[in-house]
Tab-separated table of C-alpha atoms in Angstrom:
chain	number	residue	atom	x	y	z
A	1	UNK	CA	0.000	0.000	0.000
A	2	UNK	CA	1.758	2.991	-1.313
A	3	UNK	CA	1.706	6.148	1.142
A	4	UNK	CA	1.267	9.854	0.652
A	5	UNK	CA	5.772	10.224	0.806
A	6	UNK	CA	5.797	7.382	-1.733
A	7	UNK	CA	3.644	9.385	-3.782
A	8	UNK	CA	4.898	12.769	-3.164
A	9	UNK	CA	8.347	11.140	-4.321
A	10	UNK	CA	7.416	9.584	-7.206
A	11	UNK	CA	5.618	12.942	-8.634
A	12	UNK	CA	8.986	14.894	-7.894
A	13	UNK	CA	10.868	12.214	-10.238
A	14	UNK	CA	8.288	12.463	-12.857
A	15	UNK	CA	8.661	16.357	-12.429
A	16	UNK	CA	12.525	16.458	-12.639
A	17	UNK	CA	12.270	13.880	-15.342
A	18	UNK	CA	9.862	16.009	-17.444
A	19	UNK	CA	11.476	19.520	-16.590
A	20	UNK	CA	14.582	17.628	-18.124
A	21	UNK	CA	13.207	16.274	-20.726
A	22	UNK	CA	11.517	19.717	-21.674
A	23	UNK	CA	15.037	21.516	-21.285
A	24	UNK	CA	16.439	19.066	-23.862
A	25	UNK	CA	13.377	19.844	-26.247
A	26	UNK	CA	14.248	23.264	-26.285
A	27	UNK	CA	17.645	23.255	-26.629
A	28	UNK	CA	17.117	20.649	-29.915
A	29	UNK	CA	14.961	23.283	-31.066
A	30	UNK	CA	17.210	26.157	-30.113
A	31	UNK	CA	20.233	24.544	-32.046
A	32	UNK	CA	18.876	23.162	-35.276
A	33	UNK	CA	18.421	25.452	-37.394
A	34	UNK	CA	16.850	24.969	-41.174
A	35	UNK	CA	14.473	22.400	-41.128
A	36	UNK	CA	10.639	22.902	-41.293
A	37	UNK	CA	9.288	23.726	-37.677
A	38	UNK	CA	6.947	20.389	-37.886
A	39	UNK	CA	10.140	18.987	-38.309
A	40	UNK	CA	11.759	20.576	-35.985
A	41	UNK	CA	9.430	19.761	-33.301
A	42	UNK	CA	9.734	16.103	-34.183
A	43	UNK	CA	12.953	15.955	-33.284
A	44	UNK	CA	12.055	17.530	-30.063
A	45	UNK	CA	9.584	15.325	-29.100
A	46	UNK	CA	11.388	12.495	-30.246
A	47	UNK	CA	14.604	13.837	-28.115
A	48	UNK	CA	12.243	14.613	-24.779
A	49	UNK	CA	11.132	10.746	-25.188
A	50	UNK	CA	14.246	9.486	-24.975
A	51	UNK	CA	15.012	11.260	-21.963
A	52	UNK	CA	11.796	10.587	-20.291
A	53	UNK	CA	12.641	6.537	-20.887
A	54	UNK	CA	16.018	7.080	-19.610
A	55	UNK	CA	14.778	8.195	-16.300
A	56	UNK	CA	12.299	5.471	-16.243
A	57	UNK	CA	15.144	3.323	-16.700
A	58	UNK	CA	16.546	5.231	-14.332
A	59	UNK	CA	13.880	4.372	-11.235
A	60	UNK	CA	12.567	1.095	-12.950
A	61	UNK	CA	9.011	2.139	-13.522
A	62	UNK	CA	8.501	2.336	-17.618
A	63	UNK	CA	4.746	4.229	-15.884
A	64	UNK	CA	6.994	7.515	-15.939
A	65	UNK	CA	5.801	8.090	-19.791
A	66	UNK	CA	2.003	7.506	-18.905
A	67	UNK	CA	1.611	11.314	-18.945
A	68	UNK	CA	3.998	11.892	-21.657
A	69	UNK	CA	0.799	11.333	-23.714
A	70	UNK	CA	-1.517	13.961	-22.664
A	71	UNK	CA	1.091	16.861	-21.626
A	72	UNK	CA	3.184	16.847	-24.698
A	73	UNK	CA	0.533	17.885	-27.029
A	74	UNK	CA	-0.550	20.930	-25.003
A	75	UNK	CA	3.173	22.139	-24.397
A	76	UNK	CA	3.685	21.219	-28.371
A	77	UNK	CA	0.529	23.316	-29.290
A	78	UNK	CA	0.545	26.147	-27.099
A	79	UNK	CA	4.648	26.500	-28.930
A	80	UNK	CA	2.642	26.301	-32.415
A	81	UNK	CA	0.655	29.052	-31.287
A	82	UNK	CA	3.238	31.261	-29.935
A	83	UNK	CA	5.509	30.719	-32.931
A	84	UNK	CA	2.602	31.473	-35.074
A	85	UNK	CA	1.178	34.539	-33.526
A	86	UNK	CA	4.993	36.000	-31.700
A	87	UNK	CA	3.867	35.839	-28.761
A	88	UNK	CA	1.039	38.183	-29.319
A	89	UNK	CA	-2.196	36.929	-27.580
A	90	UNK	CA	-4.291	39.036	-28.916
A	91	UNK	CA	-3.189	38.227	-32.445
A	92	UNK	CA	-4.943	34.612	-32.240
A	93	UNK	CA	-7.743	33.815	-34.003
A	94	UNK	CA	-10.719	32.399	-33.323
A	95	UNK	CA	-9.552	28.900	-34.554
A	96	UNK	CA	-6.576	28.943	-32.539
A	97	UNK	CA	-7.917	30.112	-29.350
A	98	UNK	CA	-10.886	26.983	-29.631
A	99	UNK	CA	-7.943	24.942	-30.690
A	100	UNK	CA	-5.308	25.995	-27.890
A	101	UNK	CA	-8.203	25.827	-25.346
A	102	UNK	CA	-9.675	22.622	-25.993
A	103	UNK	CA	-6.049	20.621	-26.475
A	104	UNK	CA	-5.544	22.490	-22.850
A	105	UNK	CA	-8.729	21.394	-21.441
A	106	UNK	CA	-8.377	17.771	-22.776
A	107	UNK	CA	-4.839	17.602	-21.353
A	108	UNK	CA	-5.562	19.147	-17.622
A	109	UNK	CA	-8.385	16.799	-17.485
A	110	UNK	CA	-6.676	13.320	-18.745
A	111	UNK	CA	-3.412	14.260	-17.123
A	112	UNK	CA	-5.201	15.424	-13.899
A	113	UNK	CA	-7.106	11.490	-14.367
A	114	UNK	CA	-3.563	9.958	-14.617
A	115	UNK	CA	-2.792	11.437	-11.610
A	116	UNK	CA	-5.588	10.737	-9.238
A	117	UNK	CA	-4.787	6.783	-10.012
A	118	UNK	CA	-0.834	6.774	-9.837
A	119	UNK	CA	0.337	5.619	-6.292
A	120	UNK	CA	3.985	6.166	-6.920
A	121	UNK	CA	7.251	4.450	-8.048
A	122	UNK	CA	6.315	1.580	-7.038
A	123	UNK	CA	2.761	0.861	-9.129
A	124	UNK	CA	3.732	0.389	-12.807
A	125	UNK	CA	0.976	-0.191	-15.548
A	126	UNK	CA	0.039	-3.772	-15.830
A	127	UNK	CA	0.361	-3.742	-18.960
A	128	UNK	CA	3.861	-2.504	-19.021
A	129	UNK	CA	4.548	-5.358	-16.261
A	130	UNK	CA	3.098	-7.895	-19.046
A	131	UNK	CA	5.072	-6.799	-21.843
A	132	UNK	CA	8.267	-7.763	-19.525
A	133	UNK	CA	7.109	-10.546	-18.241
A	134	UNK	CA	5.845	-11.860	-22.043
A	135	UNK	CA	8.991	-10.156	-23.852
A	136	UNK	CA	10.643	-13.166	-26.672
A	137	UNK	CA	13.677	-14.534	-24.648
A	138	UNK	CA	16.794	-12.431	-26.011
A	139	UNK	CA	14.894	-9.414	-26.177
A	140	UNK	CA	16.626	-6.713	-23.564
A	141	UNK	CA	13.775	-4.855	-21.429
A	142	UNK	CA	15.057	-1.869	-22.201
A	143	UNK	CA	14.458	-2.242	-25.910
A	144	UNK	CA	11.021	-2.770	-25.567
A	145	UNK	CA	10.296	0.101	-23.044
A	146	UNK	CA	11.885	2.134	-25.579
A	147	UNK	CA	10.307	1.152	-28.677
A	148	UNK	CA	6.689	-0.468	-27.387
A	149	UNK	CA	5.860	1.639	-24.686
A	150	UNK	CA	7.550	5.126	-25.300
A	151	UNK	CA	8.343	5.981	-29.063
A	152	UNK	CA	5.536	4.262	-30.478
A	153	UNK	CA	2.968	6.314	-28.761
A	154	UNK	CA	5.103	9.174	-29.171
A	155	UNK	CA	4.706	8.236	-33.113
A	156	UNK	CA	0.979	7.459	-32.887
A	157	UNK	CA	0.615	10.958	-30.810
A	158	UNK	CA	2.601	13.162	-32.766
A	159	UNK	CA	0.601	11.579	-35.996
A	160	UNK	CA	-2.757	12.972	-34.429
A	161	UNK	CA	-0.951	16.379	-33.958
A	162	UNK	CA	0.026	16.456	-37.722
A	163	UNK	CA	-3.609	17.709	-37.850
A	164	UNK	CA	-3.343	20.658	-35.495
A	165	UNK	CA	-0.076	21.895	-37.025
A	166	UNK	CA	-2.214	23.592	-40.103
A	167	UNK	CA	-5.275	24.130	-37.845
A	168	UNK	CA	-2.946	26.757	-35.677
A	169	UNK	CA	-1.047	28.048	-38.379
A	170	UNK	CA	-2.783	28.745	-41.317
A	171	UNK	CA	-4.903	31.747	-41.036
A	172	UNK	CA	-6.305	32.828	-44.372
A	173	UNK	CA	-9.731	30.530	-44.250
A	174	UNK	CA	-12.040	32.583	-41.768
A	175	UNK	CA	-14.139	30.778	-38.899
A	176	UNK	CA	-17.134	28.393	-40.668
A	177	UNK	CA	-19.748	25.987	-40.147
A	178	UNK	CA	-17.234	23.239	-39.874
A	179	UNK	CA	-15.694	24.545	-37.794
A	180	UNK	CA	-18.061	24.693	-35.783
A	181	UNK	CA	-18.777	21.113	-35.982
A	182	UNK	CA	-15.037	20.832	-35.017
A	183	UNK	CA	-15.841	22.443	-31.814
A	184	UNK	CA	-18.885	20.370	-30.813
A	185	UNK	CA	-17.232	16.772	-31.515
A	186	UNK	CA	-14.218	17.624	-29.809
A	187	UNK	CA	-15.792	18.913	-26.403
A	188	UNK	CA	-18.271	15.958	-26.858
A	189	UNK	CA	-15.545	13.481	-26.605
A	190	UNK	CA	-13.592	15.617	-23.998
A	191	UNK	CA	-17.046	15.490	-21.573
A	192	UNK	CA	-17.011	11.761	-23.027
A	193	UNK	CA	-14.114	10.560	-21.310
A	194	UNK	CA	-14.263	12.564	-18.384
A	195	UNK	CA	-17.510	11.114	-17.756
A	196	UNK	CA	-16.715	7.645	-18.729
A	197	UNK	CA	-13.817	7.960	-15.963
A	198	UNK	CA	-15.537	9.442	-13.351
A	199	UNK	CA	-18.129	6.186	-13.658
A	200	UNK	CA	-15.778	3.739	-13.415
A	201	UNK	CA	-14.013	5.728	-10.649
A	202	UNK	CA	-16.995	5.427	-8.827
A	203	UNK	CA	-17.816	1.734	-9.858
A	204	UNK	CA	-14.377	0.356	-8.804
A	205	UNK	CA	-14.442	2.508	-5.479
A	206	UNK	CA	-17.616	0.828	-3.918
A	207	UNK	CA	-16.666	-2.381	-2.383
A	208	UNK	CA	-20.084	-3.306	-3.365
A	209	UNK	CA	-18.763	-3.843	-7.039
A	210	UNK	CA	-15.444	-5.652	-6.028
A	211	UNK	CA	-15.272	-8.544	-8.935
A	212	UNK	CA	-18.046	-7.487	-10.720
A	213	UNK	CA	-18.219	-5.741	-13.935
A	214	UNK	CA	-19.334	-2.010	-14.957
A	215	UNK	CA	-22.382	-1.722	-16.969
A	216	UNK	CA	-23.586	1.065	-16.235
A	217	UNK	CA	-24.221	4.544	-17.593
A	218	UNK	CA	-22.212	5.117	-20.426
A	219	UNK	CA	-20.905	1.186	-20.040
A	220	UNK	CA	-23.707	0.350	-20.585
A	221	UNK	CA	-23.524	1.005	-24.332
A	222	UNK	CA	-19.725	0.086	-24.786
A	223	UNK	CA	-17.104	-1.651	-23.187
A	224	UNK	CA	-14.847	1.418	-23.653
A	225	UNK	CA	-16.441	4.573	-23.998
A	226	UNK	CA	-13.298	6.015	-22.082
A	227	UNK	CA	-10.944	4.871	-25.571
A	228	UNK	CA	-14.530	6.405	-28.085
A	229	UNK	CA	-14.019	9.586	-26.270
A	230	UNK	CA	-10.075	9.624	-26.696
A	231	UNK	CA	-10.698	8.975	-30.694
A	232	UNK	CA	-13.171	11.396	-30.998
A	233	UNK	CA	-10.950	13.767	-29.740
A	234	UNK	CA	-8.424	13.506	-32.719
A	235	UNK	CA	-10.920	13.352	-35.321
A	236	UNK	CA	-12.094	16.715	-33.957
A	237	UNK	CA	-8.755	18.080	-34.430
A	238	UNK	CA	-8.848	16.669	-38.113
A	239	UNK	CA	-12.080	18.311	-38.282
A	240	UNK	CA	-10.438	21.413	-37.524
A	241	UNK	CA	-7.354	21.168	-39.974
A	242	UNK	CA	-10.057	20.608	-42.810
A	243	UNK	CA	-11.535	23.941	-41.433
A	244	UNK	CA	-8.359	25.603	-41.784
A	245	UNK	CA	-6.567	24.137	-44.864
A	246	UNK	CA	-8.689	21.854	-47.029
A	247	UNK	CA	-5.284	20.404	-48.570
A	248	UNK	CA	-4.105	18.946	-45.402
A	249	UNK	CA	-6.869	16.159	-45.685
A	250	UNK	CA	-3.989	13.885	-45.579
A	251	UNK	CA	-3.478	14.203	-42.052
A	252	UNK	CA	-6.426	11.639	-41.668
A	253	UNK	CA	-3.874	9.358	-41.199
A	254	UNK	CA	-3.824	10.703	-37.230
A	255	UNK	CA	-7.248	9.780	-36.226
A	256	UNK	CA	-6.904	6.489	-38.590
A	257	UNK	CA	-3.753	5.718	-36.716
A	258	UNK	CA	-5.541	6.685	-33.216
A	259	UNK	CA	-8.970	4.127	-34.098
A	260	UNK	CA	-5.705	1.273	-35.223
A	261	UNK	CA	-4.076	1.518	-31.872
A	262	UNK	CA	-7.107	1.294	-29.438
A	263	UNK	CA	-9.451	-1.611	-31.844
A	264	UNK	CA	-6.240	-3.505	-32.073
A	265	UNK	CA	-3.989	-2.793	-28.872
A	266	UNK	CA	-5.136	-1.531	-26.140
A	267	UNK	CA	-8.863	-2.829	-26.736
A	268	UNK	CA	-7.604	-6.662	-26.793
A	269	UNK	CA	-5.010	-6.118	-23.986
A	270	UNK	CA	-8.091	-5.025	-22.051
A	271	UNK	CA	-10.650	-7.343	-23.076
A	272	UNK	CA	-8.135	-10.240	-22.337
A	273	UNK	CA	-6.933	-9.165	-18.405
A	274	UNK	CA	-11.021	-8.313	-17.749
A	275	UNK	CA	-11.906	-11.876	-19.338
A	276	UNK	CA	-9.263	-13.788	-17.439
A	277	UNK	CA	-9.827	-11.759	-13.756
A	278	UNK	CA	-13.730	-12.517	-15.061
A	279	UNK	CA	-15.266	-15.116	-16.796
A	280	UNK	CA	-18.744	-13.626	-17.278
A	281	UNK	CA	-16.813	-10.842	-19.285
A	282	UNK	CA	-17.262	-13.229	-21.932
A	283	UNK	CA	-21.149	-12.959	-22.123
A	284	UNK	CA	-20.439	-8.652	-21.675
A	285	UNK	CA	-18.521	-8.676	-24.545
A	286	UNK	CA	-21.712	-10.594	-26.438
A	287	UNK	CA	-24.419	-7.883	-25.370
A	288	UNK	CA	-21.964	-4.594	-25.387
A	289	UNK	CA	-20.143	-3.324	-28.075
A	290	UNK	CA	-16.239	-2.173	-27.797
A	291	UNK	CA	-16.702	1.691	-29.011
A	292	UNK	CA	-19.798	2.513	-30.984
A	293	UNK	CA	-22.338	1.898	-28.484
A	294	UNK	CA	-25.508	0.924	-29.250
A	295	UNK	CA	-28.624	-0.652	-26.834
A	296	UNK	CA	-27.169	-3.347	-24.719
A	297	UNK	CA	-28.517	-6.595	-26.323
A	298	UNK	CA	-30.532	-8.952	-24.017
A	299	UNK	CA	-31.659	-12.538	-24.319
């Protein structure tokens, strides 16, 4: 049972870790010089990774990169901004203020979430655990903390982001209709998954549902509304790159890569712990959807 200290400690090392990793970002940035600034913040991200993995090497808890995720975007954003409008705040438009805003509400919230449920150095994802513990003999741990639990989500992220990149920067298309449909599908899944947590917060905190499983409110209608809500988010920031620049269509690929990763990773990984922990999963997985929800189906 982890302890308020144990917990105080491990947020300090996932500070100093990510103050680190943020000085490193901006000094890649500060030295290169030439290449595109999407580029350029690549390379950033990619260097603030590394360092991030290093110091979860470092403590032996690969959990030090679960909020890479949701407070890189809003640090990489708010820098588009700025570097887009000088530093002038009153210079933003009203597509980069909803932008900026809702990227920042999105990643208080889920970062905020990530917090509440982290008990310290000493609780590591279960996931993360089963990736070691599974890992093809000959394959060094730190290889596949690197590559499987840190770049590649750094990849999938920084593909969703693609999107924003011409929604805060280009400027000459004025605020529209789709726009505003941007706006309502993006706080939609950001009240989504906030309330999707806050359920199963609940649920799992009454000893009343120890062993059983949520089916409830929005689980009711899908086995992971928490994951529709995440996916919704970055096809609301595609929605908003159409909304700015048309020709960026392309940048589909970020929401396609987001709806990959959860039906085919992090959806099975799930279904499998919840279906060997409990076997009447099996029959929950019959009547309720995995994302789209739609009426529980009943004998």
């Amino acid at each position: 049972m982890s302890t308020g200290r144990d917990r105080a400690v491990g947020f300090a090392v996932v500070t100093a870790a990510y103050l680190a990793a943020g000085l490193v970002a901006w000094a890649v940035v500060a030295v290169a010089r030439g290449p595109h600034p999407l580029l350029l913040t690549f390379y950033a991200d990619l260097a603030a990774t590394v360092v991030v993995f290093a110091a979860s090497m470092l403590v032996g808890n690969a959990s030090l990169y679960d909020p890479y995720w949701s407070v890189a975007p809003a640090v990489i954003v708010t820098a588009w901004v700025w570097w887009q409008t000088g530093g002038e705040i009153t210079a933003m438009t009203g597509r980069q203020t909803a932008v900026l805003l809702l990227v920042l509400a999105w990643s208080i919230r889920l970062t905020a979430n990530w917090a509440l449920s982290w008990r310290g150095l000493d609780h590591e994802d279960w996931r993360y655990v089963r990736l070691r513990e599974r890992r093809p003999r000959g394959v060094p741990w730190w290889l596949v903390n690197l590559t499987g639990i840190q770049l590649m989500p750094t990849l999938v992220v920084f593909a969703g982001l693609l999107a924003v990149w011409p929604a805060v920067t280009v400027t000459g298309r004025s605020w529209g209709l789709l726009d505003v449909v941007a706006v309502a599908v993006t706080a939609a899944a950001v009240l989504l998954e906030a309330t999707a947590d806050r359920q199963l917060q609940r649920f799992t905190q009454d000893p009343a549902n120890r062993g059983g499983i949520i089916d409830r409110g929005l689980w009711r209608y899908s086995r992971h509304p928490n994951y529709l809500g995440e996916i919704l988010f970055w096809w609301g920031m595609w929605l908003f790159a159409l909304a700015a620049a048309p020709n960026w269509w392309w940048t589909v690929a970020g929401p396609v890569t987001m709806v990959l990763l959860f039906t085919f990773v992090s959806i099975p990984m799930m279904d499998e712990r919840s279906l060997a922990r409990r076997p009447a999963y099996a029959e929950h997985m019959r009547r309720v959807p995995a994302l789209l929800p739609r009426p529980a189906r009943h004998r």
